[in-house]
XYZ file of C-alpha atoms in Angstrom:
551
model
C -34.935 23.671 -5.775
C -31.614 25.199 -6.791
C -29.251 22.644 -7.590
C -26.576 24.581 -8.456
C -26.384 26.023 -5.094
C -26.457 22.582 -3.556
C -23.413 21.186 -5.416
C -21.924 24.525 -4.997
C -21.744 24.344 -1.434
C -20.895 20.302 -1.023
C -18.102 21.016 -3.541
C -16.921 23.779 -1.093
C -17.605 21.430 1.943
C -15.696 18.464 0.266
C -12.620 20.696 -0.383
C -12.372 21.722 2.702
C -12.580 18.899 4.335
C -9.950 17.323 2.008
C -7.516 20.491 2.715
C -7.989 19.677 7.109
C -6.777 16.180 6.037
C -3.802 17.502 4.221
C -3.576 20.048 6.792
C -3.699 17.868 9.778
C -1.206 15.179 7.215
C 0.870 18.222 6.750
C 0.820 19.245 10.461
C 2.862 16.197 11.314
C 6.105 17.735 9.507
C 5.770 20.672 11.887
C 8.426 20.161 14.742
C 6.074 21.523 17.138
C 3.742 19.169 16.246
C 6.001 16.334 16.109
C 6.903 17.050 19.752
C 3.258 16.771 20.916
C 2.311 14.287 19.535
C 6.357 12.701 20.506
C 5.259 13.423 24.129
C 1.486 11.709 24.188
C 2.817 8.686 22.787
C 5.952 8.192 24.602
C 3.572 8.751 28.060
C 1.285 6.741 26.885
C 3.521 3.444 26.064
C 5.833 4.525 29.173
C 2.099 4.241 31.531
C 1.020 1.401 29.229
C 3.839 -1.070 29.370
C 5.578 0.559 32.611
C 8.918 0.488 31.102
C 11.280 3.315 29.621
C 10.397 4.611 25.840
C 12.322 7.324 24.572
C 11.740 8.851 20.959
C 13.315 11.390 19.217
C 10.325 11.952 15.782
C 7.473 10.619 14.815
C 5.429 11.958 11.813
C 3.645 10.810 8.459
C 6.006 11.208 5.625
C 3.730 12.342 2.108
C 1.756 11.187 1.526
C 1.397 7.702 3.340
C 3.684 6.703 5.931
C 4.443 6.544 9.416
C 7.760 7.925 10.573
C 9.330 7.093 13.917
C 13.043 7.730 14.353
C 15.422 6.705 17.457
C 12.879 4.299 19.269
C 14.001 2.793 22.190
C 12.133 0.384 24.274
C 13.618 -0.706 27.237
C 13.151 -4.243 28.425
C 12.538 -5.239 31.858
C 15.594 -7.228 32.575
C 17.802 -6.501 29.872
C 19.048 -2.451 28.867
C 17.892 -2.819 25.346
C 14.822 -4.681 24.408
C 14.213 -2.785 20.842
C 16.398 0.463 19.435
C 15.118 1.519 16.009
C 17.103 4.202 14.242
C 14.266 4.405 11.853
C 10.942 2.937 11.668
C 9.165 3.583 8.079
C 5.579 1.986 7.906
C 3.724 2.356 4.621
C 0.083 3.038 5.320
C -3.319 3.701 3.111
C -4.256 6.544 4.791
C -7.730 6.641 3.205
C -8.351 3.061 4.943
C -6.880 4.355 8.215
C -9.192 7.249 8.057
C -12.359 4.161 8.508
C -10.474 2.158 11.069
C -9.184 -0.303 8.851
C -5.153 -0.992 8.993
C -3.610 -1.827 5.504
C 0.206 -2.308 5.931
C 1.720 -1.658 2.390
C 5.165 -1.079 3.376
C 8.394 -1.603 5.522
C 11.376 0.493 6.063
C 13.550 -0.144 9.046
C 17.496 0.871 9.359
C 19.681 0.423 12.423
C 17.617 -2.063 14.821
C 18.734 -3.513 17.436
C 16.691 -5.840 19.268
C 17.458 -8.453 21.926
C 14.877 -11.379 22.728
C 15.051 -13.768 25.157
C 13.053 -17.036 25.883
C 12.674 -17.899 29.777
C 12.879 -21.104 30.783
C 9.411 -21.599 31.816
C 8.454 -20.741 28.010
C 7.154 -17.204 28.412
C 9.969 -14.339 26.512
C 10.757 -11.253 27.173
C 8.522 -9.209 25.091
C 5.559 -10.717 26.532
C 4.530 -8.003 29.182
C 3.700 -5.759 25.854
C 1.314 -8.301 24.490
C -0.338 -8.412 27.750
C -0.325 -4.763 28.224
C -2.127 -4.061 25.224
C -4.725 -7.759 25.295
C -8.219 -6.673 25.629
C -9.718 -8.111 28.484
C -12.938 -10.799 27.335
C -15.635 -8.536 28.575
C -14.032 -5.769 26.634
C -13.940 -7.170 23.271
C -15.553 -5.153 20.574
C -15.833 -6.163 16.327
C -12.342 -6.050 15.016
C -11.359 -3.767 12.211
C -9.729 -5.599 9.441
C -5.823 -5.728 9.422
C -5.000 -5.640 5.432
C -1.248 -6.815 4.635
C -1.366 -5.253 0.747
C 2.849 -5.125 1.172
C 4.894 -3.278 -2.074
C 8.636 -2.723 -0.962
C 9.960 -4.199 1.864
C 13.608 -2.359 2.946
C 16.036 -3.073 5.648
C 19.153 -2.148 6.632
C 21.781 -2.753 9.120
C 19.547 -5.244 11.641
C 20.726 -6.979 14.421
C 19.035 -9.356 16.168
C 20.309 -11.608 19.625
C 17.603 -14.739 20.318
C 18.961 -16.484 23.691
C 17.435 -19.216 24.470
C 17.231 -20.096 28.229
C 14.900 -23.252 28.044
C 16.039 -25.716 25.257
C 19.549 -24.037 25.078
C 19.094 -22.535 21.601
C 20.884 -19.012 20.582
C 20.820 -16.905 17.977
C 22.903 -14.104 16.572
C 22.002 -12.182 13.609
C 23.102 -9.417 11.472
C 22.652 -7.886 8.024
C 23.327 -5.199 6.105
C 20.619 -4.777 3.784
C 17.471 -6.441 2.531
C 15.163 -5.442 -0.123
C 12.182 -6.680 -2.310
C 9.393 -5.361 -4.046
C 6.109 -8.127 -3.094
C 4.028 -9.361 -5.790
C 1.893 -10.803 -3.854
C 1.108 -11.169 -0.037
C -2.388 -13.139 0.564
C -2.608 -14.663 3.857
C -6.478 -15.977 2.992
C -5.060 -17.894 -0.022
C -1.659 -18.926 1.303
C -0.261 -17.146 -1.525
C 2.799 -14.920 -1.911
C 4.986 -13.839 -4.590
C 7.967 -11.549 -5.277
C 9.925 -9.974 -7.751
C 13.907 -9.474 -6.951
C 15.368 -10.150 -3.470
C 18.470 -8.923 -2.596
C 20.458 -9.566 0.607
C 23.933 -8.614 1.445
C 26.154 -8.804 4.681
C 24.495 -11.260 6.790
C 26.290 -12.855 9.936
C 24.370 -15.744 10.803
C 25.526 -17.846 14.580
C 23.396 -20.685 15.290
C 24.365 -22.787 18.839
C 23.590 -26.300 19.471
C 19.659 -27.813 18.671
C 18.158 -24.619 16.872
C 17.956 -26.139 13.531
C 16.406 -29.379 14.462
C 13.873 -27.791 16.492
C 12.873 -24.641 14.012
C 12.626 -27.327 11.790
C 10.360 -29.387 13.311
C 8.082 -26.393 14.168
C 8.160 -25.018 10.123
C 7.631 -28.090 9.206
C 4.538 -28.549 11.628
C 2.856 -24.750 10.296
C 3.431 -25.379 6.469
C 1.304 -28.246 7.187
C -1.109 -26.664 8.879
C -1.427 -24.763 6.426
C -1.625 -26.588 3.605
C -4.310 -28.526 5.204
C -6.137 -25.639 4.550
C -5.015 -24.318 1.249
C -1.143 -25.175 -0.359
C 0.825 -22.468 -0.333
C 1.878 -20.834 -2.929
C 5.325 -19.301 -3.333
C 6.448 -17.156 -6.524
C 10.112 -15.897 -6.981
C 12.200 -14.009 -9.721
C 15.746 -13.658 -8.814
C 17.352 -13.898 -5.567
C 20.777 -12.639 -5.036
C 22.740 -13.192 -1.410
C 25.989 -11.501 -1.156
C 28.801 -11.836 1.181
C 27.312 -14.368 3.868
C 29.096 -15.620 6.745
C 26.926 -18.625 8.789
C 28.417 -20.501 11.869
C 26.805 -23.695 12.963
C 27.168 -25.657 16.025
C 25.438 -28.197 18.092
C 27.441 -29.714 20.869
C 25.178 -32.181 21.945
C 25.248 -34.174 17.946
C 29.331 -32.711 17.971
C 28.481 -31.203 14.513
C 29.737 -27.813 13.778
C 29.752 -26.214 10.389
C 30.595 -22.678 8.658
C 29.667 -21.371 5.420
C 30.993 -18.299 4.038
C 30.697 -17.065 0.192
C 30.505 -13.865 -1.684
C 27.462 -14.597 -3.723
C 24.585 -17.283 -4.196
C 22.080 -15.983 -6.974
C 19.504 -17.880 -8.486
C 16.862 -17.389 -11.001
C 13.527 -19.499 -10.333
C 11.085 -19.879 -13.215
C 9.137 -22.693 -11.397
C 8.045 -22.830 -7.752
C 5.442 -26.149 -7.071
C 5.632 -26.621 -3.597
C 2.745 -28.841 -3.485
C 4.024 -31.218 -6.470
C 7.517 -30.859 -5.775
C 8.024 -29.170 -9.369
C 10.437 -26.560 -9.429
C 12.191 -25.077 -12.648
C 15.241 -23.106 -12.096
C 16.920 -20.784 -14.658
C 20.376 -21.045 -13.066
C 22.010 -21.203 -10.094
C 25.892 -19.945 -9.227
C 27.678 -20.085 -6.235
C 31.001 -17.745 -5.744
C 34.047 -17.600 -3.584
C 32.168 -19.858 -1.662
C 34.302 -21.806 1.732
C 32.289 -24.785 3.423
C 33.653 -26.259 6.169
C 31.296 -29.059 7.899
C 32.343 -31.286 10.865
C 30.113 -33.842 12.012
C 30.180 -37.008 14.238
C 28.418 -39.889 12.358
C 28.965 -43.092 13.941
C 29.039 -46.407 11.343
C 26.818 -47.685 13.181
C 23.780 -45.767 15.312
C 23.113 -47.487 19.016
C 19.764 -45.564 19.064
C 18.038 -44.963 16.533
C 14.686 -42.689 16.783
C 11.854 -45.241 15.645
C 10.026 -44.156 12.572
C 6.682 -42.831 12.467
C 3.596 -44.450 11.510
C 2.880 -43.811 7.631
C 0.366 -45.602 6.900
C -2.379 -43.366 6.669
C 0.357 -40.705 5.143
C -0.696 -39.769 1.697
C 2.466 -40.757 -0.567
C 4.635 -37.271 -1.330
C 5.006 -36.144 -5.465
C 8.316 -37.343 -6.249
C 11.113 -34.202 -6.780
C 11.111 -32.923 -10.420
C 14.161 -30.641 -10.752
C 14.853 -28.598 -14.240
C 18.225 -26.577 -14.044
C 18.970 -24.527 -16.745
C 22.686 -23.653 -15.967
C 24.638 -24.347 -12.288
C 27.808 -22.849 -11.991
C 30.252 -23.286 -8.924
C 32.919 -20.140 -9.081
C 35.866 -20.997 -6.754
C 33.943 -23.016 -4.011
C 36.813 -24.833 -1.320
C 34.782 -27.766 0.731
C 35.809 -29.447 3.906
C 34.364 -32.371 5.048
C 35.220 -34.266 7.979
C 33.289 -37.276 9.665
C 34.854 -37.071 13.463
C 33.792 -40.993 14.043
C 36.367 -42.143 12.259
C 39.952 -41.782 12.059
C 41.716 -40.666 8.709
C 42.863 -43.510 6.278
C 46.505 -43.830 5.471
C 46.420 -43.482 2.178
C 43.836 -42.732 -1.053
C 40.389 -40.564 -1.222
C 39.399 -40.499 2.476
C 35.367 -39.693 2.036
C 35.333 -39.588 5.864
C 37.769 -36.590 5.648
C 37.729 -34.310 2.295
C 39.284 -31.516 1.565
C 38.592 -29.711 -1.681
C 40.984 -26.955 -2.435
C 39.322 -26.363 -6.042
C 35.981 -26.241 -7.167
C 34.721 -25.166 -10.617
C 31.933 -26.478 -12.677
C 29.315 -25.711 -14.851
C 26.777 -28.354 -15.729
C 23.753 -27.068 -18.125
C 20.307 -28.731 -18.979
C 20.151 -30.705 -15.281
C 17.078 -32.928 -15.119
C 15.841 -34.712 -12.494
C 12.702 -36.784 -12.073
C 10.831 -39.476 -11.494
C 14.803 -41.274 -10.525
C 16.346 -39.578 -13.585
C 19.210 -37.516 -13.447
C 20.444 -36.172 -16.768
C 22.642 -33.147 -18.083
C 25.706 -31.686 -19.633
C 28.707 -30.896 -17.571
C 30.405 -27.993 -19.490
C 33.698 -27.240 -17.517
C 35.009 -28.521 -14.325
C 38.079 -28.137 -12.361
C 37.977 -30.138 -9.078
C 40.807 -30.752 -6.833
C 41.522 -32.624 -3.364
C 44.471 -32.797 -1.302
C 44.459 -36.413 -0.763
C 45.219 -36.707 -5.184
C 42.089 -35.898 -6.974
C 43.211 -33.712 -9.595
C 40.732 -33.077 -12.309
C 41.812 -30.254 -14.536
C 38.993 -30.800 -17.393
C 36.029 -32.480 -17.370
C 33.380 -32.509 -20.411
C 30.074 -35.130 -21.024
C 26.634 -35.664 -21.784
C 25.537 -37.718 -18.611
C 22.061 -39.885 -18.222
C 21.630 -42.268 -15.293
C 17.530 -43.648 -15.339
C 15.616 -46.747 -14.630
C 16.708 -48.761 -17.693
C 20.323 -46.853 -19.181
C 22.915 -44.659 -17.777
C 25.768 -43.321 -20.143
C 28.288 -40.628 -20.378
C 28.937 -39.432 -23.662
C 31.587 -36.983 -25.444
C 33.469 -37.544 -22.494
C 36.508 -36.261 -21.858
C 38.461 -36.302 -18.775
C 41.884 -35.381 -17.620
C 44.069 -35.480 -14.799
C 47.991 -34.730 -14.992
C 48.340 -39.203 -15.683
C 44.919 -39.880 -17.262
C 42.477 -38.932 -20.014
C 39.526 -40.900 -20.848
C 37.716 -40.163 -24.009
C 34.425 -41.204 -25.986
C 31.638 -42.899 -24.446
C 30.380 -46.121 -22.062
C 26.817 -46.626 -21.867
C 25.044 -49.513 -19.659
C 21.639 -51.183 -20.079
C 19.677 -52.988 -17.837
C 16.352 -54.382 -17.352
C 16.004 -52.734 -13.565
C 18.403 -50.885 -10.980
C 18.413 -54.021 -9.241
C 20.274 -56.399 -11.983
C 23.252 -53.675 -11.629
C 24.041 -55.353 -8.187
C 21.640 -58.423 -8.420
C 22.705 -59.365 -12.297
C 25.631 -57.296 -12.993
C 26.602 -60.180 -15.245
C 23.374 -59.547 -17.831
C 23.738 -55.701 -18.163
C 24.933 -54.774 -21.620
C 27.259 -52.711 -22.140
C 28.690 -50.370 -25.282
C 32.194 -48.282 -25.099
C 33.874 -46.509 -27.437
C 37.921 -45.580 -25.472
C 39.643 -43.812 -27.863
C 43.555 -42.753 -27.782
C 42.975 -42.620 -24.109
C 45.320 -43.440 -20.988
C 45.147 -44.530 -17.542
C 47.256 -43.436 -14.130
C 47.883 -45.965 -12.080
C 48.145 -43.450 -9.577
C 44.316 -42.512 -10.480
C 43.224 -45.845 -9.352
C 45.141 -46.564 -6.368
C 44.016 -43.456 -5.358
C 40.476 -44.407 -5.679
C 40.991 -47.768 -4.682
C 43.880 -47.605 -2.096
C 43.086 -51.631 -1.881
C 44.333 -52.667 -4.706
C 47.680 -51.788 -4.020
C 49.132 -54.730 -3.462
C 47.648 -56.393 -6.395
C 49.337 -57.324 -9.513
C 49.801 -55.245 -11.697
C 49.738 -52.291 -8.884
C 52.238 -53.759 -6.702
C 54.798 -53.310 -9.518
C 53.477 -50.580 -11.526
C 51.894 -48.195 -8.670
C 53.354 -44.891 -11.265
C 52.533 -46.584 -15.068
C 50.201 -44.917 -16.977
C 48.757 -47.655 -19.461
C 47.533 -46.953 -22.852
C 44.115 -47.954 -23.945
C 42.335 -48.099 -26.866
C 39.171 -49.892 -27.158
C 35.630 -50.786 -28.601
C 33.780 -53.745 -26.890
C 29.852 -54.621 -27.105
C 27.547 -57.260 -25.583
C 26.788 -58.108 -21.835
C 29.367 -58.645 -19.167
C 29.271 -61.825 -19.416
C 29.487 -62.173 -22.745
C 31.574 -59.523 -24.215
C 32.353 -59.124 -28.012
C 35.722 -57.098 -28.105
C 36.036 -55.477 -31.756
C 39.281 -54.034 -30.525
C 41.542 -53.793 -27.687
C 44.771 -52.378 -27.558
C 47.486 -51.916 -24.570
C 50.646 -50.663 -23.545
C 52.817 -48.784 -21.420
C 53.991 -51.158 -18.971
C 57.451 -51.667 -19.986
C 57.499 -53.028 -23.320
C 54.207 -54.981 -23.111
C 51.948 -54.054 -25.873
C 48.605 -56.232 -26.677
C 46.772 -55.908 -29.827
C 43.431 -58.306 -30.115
C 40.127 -58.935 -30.628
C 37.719 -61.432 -29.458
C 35.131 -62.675 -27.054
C 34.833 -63.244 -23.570
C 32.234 -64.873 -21.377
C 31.920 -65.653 -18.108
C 33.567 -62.410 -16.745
C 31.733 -62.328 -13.224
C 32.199 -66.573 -12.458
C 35.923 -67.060 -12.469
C 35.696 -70.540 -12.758
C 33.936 -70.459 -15.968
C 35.564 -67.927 -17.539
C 36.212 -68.198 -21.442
C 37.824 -66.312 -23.514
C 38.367 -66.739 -27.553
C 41.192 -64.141 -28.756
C 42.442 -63.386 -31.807
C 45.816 -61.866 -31.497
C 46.966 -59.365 -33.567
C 50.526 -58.562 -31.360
C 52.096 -59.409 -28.033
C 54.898 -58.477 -27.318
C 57.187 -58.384 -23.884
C 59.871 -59.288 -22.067
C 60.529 -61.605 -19.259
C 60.774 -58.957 -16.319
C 57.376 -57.379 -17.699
C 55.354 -61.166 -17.170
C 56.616 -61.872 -13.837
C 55.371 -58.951 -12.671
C 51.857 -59.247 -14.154
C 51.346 -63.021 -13.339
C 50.685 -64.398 -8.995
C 54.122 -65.708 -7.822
C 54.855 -69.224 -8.348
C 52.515 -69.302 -11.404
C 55.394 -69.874 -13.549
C 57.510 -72.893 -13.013
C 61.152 -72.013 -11.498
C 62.397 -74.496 -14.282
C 60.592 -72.598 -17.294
C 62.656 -70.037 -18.920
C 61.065 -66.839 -20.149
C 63.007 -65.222 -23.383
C 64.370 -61.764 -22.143
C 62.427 -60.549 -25.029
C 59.406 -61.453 -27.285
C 56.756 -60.767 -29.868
C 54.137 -62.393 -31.587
């Protein structure tokens, strides 16, 4: 047997074959060609889904994917069901050779499409699904449909979503989307990828979308994880020059969010123990504008499911790296209730200025921890922080900001104040046991600062007299609130008042009991300056004060 010849001629028979692939691959770049096989599928859709298809190319770009340019599918009540300036599917030819589809790619640019929901249910698009369902007695072993995705490109997409049965519509609009996948495992419930990129969207959502989309995602993740948890991996994700409009007139709550760029890079993504590790986060040039109506009090309120069979959820564990807001403006207003006259209205806010940077973020297990670097935050009803530094820690047992140092145009506050206590609770249930440490240093308060926290204690002394002083304060006290060891304590700026002492004090939070044991080191003031500070009446009419005093 000559088995030379043999491998001779199935070498030769193996070429060739190989060379009518690429021929017949190659053929498809042939206008000619292109027309054809233009024509056959155009007639065969248009006789198919009995609508009108128009197409201007189709042909396999080398070496492995599926070309279609200008594809227009008219829909049966509207002009323009789908328009596709270009349609670029990635596809392993070798696979599609044996029947078996393996999608490793997606390039579209310029679509259009429009889709509408009927109110019975049924959308627009469904006549091509039921053109193309295989009847039950016509059903024959699938091939498999592989999803092995790479790069996934789009550009300039519009999409219109209108709603007719639950009143829901959608507008959409990008300029470009990219990513390269990782990974894309449907058996698994696994997917991964590297750098996304978005840029240009315009997002309108009307009325009850969110609630119900939510609902529904919520509904399928569950699903799914009832099989296997899914598994999401990301790099970095950069969004660019968004524009979102939000409103649902049946809950009166409208909101629009526009910023030129939200980028993020995730090191951690748990979703089935709520673990997630972020590198850093930074918002830019970002305006929020949210209006909702949110009664005090809710007449009806949607009774709560029945848990008890609910396995308990992993509580959030958050790890941010760095968080950065870049010229962010936020406006908040709460439509159920009218303005206040006067001080921080948190009803109705309206930040002008937001910077901040806050590093090593930690939350978990009802922790939150960090460093807040830099911030600049400023509201038009008198919030007006131009620096703000600290090490902050707020946890079961201690909160604490240290190296603080904040300033406003009447106030800086510097060193530290930490709390302990044996539980949350005792802050609201004890407040009198929780110990407390503070170290105010060469530091000064606004009275303007507080009233415009507190708008209520305006006509308190010493407001009522001294709504503009900015008091003086240096300090170091240690021991419970209730029992409070004051190493030093020193005062002044209102008028000619000026308090140096040390001492204790105990029974702060009962009135009636209080005690205090003071060792004074100087007080000094003047007549005017105590009959402001002390109730009316306190003093006798037929006491004299000396104009001036010190001891």
């Amino acid at each position: 047997m000559n088995y030379k010849k043999i491998l001779k001629y199935t070498g030769i028979f193996l070429a060739g074959l190989l060379i009518l692939v690429i021929a017949l691959v190659l053929s498809l770049r042939l206008p000619a060609v292109q027309n054809f096989a233009k024509g056959k599928l155009v007639n065969f859709l248009e006789k198919k889904i009995k609508t009108k298809v128009s197409l201007d190319r189709v042909y396999i770009d080398f070496p492995n994917s599926l070309v279609m340019e200008n594809l227009f599918l008219q829909g049966q009540k509207v002009d323009t069901l789908l328009f596709a300036r270009k349609l670029d599917v990635g596809l392993n030819i070798p696979k599609l050779l044996k029947s078996t589809a393996d999608l490793t790619s997606i390039d579209l640019e310029g679509v259009k499409a429009n889709v509408i929901r009927n109110p019975d249910g049924t959308f627009n698009f469904d006549y091509i699904i039921d053109a193309f369902a295989t009847k039950d007695s016509e059903e024959t072993p699938s091939k498999p449909f592989i999803i092995s995705l790479d790069k996934i490109n789009l550009k300039d997409i519009k999409v219109s979503f209108i709603d007719q049965q639950s009143k829901n519509d959608i507008e959409l609009y990008f300029k470009s989307f990219d990513t390269r996948v990782k990974t894309f495992d449907l058996q698994n419930n696994s997917y991964a990828a590297n750098d996304i990129n978005m840029d240009g969207l315009k997002l309108k959502l009307k009325q009850d979308f969110l609630e119900e989309v939510s609902d529904k995602v919520v509904e399928k993740v569950d699903s799914l994880n009832q099989k296997k948890p899914m598994k999401i991996g990301l790099n970095k994700v950069k969004l660019t020059n968004f524009n979102i409009d939000y409103g649902d007139d049946n809950t009166k709550t409208f909101a629009k969010v526009i910023f030129k760029e939200l980028s993020t890079k995730i090191n951690k993504l748990d979703l089935e123990k709520s673990d997630f590790g972020i590198e850093n986060i930074l918002l830019k040039g970002a305006n929020i504008n949210a209006k909702l109506f949110l009664p005090t009090k809710n007449a009806n309120p949607k009774p709560t499911a029945n848990n008890k069979n609910k396995e308990p959820e992993n509580s959030l564990s958050l790890l941010l790296n760095k968080f950065i807001f870049e010229d962010v403006k936020v406006v908040y207003d709460n439509t159920a209730i009218a303005p206040t006259r006067s001080g921080m209205d948190f009803n109705h806010l309206n930040f002008s200025k937001m910077n901040l940077e806050v590093r090593n973020f930690k939350m978990k297990d009802g922790t939150f921890a960090g460093t807040v670097n830099s911030a600049e935050i400023k509201e038009n009803r008198g919030l007006n922080i131009q620096k703000l530094e600290t090490d902050f820690v707020y946890e079961d047992k201690q909160a604490y900001l240290k190296d603080l140092y904040l300033q406003t145009p009447k106030t800086i506050l510097r060193d530290e104040v930490i709390l302990n206590y044996n539980s949350i609770e005792q802050l609201s249930a004890n407040p009198g046991a929780v110990k407390i440490s503070a170290n105010i240093e060469n530091s000064k308060v606004g009275f303007s600062d507080i009233l415009m926290l507190v708008p209520t204690l305006r006509n308190t002394a010493p407001f009522n007299k001294y709504p503009n002083a900015i008091l003086n304060v240096n300090t170091r006290l240690k021991g419970t609130i209730n029992d409070l060891n004051i190493q030093t304590l020193q005062l002044s700026g209102l008028d000619q008042l000026k308090i140096n002492a040390s001492g204790t004090v105990k029974n702060a939070m009962n009135p009636e009991n209080l005690y205090y044991d003071l060792k004074i080191g100087e007080l000094s003031s003047d007549a005017k300056t105590i009959f402001n500070l002390v109730p009316k009446n306190t003093i006798p009419s037929n006491i004299a004060l000396p104009s001036y005093f010190k001891i």
